[in-house]
Short mmCIF file of C-alpha atoms in Angstrom, two decimals:
data_model
loop_
_atom_site.label_atom_id
_atom_site.label_comp_id
_atom_site.label_asym_id
_atom_site.label_seq_id
_atom_site.Cartn_x
_atom_site.Cartn_y
_atom_site.Cartn_z
CA UNK A 1274 66.41 72.16 66.13
CA UNK A 1275 68.51 71.43 63.05
CA UNK A 1276 65.92 69.40 61.08
CA UNK A 1277 67.62 67.13 58.52
CA UNK A 1278 71.41 67.36 58.39
CA UNK A 1279 73.49 65.89 55.58
CA UNK A 1280 77.25 65.49 55.50
CA UNK A 1281 79.33 66.19 53.58
CA UNK A 1282 77.91 69.09 51.54
CA UNK A 1283 80.40 68.61 48.72
CA UNK A 1284 82.55 65.66 47.68
CA UNK A 1285 84.75 64.72 44.75
CA UNK A 1286 85.55 61.04 44.28
CA UNK A 1287 87.65 59.13 41.83
CA UNK A 1288 86.04 56.30 39.90
CA UNK A 1289 86.10 53.15 42.01
CA UNK A 1290 86.39 54.89 45.37
CA UNK A 1291 83.82 54.26 48.06
CA UNK A 1292 82.12 56.66 50.41
CA UNK A 1293 79.17 57.01 52.75
CA UNK A 1294 76.78 59.94 52.74
CA UNK A 1295 75.42 60.64 56.18
CA UNK A 1296 71.94 61.86 57.09
CA UNK A 1297 70.54 62.58 60.53
CA UNK A 1298 67.23 64.08 61.63
CA UNK A 1299 66.26 65.39 65.03
CA UNK A 1300 62.50 65.53 64.49
CA UNK A 1301 61.75 61.98 65.71
CA UNK A 1302 60.53 61.04 62.23
CA UNK A 1303 59.90 57.41 61.38
CA UNK A 1304 60.43 57.47 57.62
CA UNK A 1305 63.60 58.50 55.85
CA UNK A 1306 64.47 58.74 52.15
CA UNK A 1307 67.41 59.14 49.82
CA UNK A 1308 66.87 60.86 46.46
CA UNK A 1309 69.20 61.89 43.69
CA UNK A 1310 68.56 64.88 41.47
CA UNK A 1311 70.02 65.28 38.01
CA UNK A 1312 69.32 68.01 35.45
CA UNK A 1313 66.07 67.30 33.66
CA UNK A 1314 65.40 64.17 35.73
CA UNK A 1315 63.78 65.56 38.84
CA UNK A 1316 64.08 63.81 42.18
CA UNK A 1317 64.46 60.05 41.85
CA UNK A 1318 64.06 57.81 44.87
CA UNK A 1319 67.08 55.59 45.58
CA UNK A 1320 66.10 53.88 48.83
CA UNK A 1321 63.74 54.55 51.67
CA UNK A 1322 63.17 53.37 55.21
CA UNK A 1323 59.60 53.39 56.45
CA UNK A 1324 60.74 52.78 60.01
CA UNK A 1325 63.80 51.86 62.01
CA UNK A 1326 65.02 48.43 60.95
CA UNK A 1327 63.43 48.42 57.49
CA UNK A 1328 64.73 49.55 54.12
CA UNK A 1329 63.27 49.27 50.62
CA UNK A 1330 64.47 49.95 47.12
CA UNK A 1331 63.20 52.91 45.22
CA UNK A 1332 63.37 53.72 41.53
CA UNK A 1333 67.17 53.76 41.09
CA UNK A 1334 68.86 51.57 43.75
CA UNK A 1335 71.62 50.01 41.65
CA UNK A 1336 75.11 50.93 42.85
CA UNK A 1337 73.94 51.99 46.30
CA UNK A 1338 73.42 50.48 49.72
CA UNK A 1339 71.76 51.98 52.76
CA UNK A 1340 71.78 51.51 56.51
CA UNK A 1341 69.13 52.70 58.93
CA UNK A 1342 71.48 52.87 61.87
CA UNK A 1343 68.83 54.01 64.32
CA UNK A 1344 65.74 56.18 64.21
CA UNK A 1345 67.79 59.33 63.66
CA UNK A 1346 70.29 58.21 61.04
CA UNK A 1347 70.04 56.85 57.50
CA UNK A 1348 73.25 56.51 55.51
CA UNK A 1349 73.81 55.95 51.80
CA UNK A 1350 76.90 54.08 50.65
CA UNK A 1351 78.54 54.01 47.24
CA UNK A 1352 80.81 50.95 47.19
CA UNK A 1353 82.52 51.69 43.89
CA UNK A 1354 81.69 55.14 42.59
CA UNK A 1355 81.03 55.66 38.89
CA UNK A 1356 80.80 58.91 36.89
CA UNK A 1357 77.08 58.16 36.38
CA UNK A 1358 76.64 58.69 40.12
CA UNK A 1359 77.63 62.34 39.82
CA UNK A 1360 74.55 64.06 41.19
CA UNK A 1361 73.02 66.02 44.01
CA UNK A 1362 71.82 63.71 46.77
CA UNK A 1363 69.00 64.70 49.09
CA UNK A 1364 67.95 63.02 52.29
CA UNK A 1365 64.41 63.55 53.59
CA UNK A 1366 62.32 62.45 56.55
CA UNK A 1367 58.69 62.48 57.61
CA UNK A 1368 56.31 61.19 60.26
CA UNK A 1369 53.75 58.48 59.41
CA UNK A 1370 50.50 59.39 57.75
CA UNK A 1371 49.66 61.86 55.03
CA UNK A 1372 52.43 64.24 55.91
CA UNK A 1373 55.05 66.03 53.91
CA UNK A 1374 58.75 65.23 53.74
CA UNK A 1375 61.42 67.58 55.05
CA UNK A 1376 64.69 67.76 53.18
CA UNK A 1377 68.33 68.20 54.06
CA UNK A 1378 70.43 70.74 52.18
CA UNK A 1379 71.89 68.15 49.83
CA UNK A 1380 75.27 66.64 49.05
CA UNK A 1381 76.86 67.58 45.73
CA UNK A 1382 78.89 64.59 44.59
CA UNK A 1383 81.20 64.55 41.60
CA UNK A 1384 82.82 61.32 40.43
CA UNK A 1385 85.76 61.80 38.09
CA UNK B 103 53.74 55.74 32.05
CA UNK B 104 55.82 57.43 34.74
CA UNK B 105 54.30 57.53 38.20
CA UNK B 106 54.19 61.32 38.39
CA UNK B 107 54.39 63.57 35.35
CA UNK B 108 54.72 67.32 34.95
CA UNK B 109 55.29 69.69 32.08
CA UNK B 110 58.93 70.77 32.57
CA UNK B 111 58.33 74.23 31.09
CA UNK B 112 59.84 76.73 31.33
CA UNK B 113 56.82 78.92 31.80
CA UNK B 114 57.76 82.55 31.15
CA UNK B 115 55.04 84.70 32.66
CA UNK B 116 54.82 88.50 33.11
CA UNK B 117 54.66 89.80 36.64
CA UNK B 118 51.07 90.08 37.86
CA UNK B 119 49.75 87.34 35.62
CA UNK B 120 48.06 84.12 36.68
CA UNK B 121 49.76 80.82 35.93
CA UNK B 122 48.62 77.24 36.43
CA UNK B 123 50.47 73.92 36.46
CA UNK B 124 49.10 70.43 36.31
CA UNK B 125 50.61 67.18 37.49
CA UNK B 126 49.28 63.71 36.66
CA UNK B 127 49.83 60.55 38.68
CA UNK B 128 49.38 56.92 37.76
CA UNK B 129 48.65 55.18 41.06
CA UNK B 130 44.96 55.53 41.87
CA UNK B 131 45.70 54.35 45.43
CA UNK B 132 47.86 57.39 46.15
CA UNK B 133 46.93 58.84 49.47
CA UNK B 134 48.26 62.34 49.67
CA UNK B 135 49.58 65.06 47.44
CA UNK B 136 51.91 68.00 47.78
CA UNK B 137 53.42 70.93 45.93
CA UNK B 138 57.04 71.78 46.69
CA UNK B 139 59.06 74.78 45.63
CA UNK B 140 62.75 74.45 44.81
CA UNK B 141 65.07 77.38 44.28
CA UNK B 142 68.28 77.02 42.30
CA UNK B 143 70.86 74.87 44.13
CA UNK B 144 68.61 74.57 47.18
CA UNK B 145 66.60 71.76 48.71
CA UNK B 146 62.87 71.40 47.96
CA UNK B 147 60.57 73.01 50.49
CA UNK B 148 56.89 72.36 51.00
CA UNK B 149 54.69 74.98 49.37
CA UNK B 150 51.37 73.40 50.26
CA UNK B 151 49.60 70.12 50.77
CA UNK B 152 46.70 69.36 48.43
CA UNK B 153 43.42 68.40 50.02
CA UNK B 154 40.49 66.64 48.40
CA UNK B 155 38.26 69.70 48.65
CA UNK B 156 40.96 72.00 47.29
CA UNK B 157 42.78 74.55 49.36
CA UNK B 158 44.09 78.06 49.15
CA UNK B 159 47.01 79.84 50.76
CA UNK B 160 47.16 83.48 49.82
CA UNK B 161 47.85 83.72 46.10
CA UNK B 162 48.23 79.95 45.75
CA UNK B 163 45.40 77.50 45.12
CA UNK B 164 45.78 73.73 44.90
CA UNK B 165 43.20 71.32 43.52
CA UNK B 166 42.94 67.54 43.39
CA UNK B 167 40.97 65.64 40.79
CA UNK B 168 40.97 61.98 41.81
CA UNK B 169 38.78 60.85 38.92
CA UNK B 170 41.25 62.13 36.35
CA UNK B 171 44.27 61.57 38.62
CA UNK B 172 45.80 65.01 38.53
CA UNK B 173 46.61 67.85 40.86
CA UNK B 174 46.94 71.49 39.95
CA UNK B 175 48.57 74.62 41.30
CA UNK B 176 47.32 78.10 40.48
CA UNK B 177 49.39 81.19 41.24
CA UNK B 178 47.58 84.51 41.05
CA UNK B 179 49.15 87.98 40.82
CA UNK B 180 52.57 86.42 40.25
CA UNK B 181 55.64 88.06 41.80
CA UNK B 182 59.25 88.06 40.66
CA UNK B 183 60.01 86.05 43.80
CA UNK B 184 57.77 83.24 42.56
CA UNK B 185 60.44 82.30 40.01
CA UNK B 186 61.48 78.77 40.95
CA UNK B 187 60.91 75.13 40.07
CA UNK B 188 57.65 73.66 41.32
CA UNK B 189 57.60 69.95 42.10
CA UNK B 190 54.51 67.89 42.66
CA UNK B 191 54.75 64.91 44.99
CA UNK B 192 52.48 61.94 45.48
CA UNK B 193 52.48 59.55 48.42
CA UNK B 194 51.47 55.91 48.52
CA UNK B 195 53.91 53.83 50.60
CA UNK B 196 56.68 56.24 49.56
CA UNK B 197 56.84 59.76 48.18
CA UNK B 198 57.42 60.11 44.44
CA UNK B 199 58.19 63.44 42.81
CA UNK B 200 57.58 64.78 39.35
CA UNK B 201 60.46 66.25 37.40
CA UNK B 202 59.35 69.76 38.23
CA UNK B 203 58.06 72.74 36.27
CA UNK B 204 60.33 75.76 35.88
CA UNK B 205 58.65 79.13 36.27
CA UNK B 206 60.23 82.44 35.29
CA UNK B 207 58.36 85.59 36.24
CA UNK B 208 59.31 88.42 33.88
CA UNK B 209 59.43 92.06 35.03
#
């Protein structure tokens, strides 16, 4: 039981390149989330998916797109990476109700 | 006003002392509340959920004050291993985190 798995763990991009961050969970959770974490800024919600087939913007969605491919997978795409998107990205999932979120180990992205 | 606010610290506390953090939230319709612990360069992990009547887990006590819209975390008899960043989280239709409070336990 792997929990929430993110790939890749580390990535360096050049400005303007595109990439997709992958997230998969094996806990049969309905809701999935993408956060970014920057020094002094805490965890900021980028996008979330309350259930398969739905996605909603969070606090900082600009420059990102998401796809809820199926119940297990929720990907985050950067179409044209910018240095301001240098961050640590965390994916999380949870079941419905007043339950906690479980996190992946994070993807450290540097845009140069 | 940000949705969830915490004092960023750092709190520098001698080993064995008691330390308390507060976290305020703006959405009175928030449904559930959590404290997470995050170690350096690691993912956040749930420390404890916060229940309306308050709850305790060993040296950790969490309280919720809905009238004043804040939650608190109390750590008694602090250990060196308690050094970490503590994040509060609030759920309405999504989960929003505070910026975290850094705690350093001093030997």
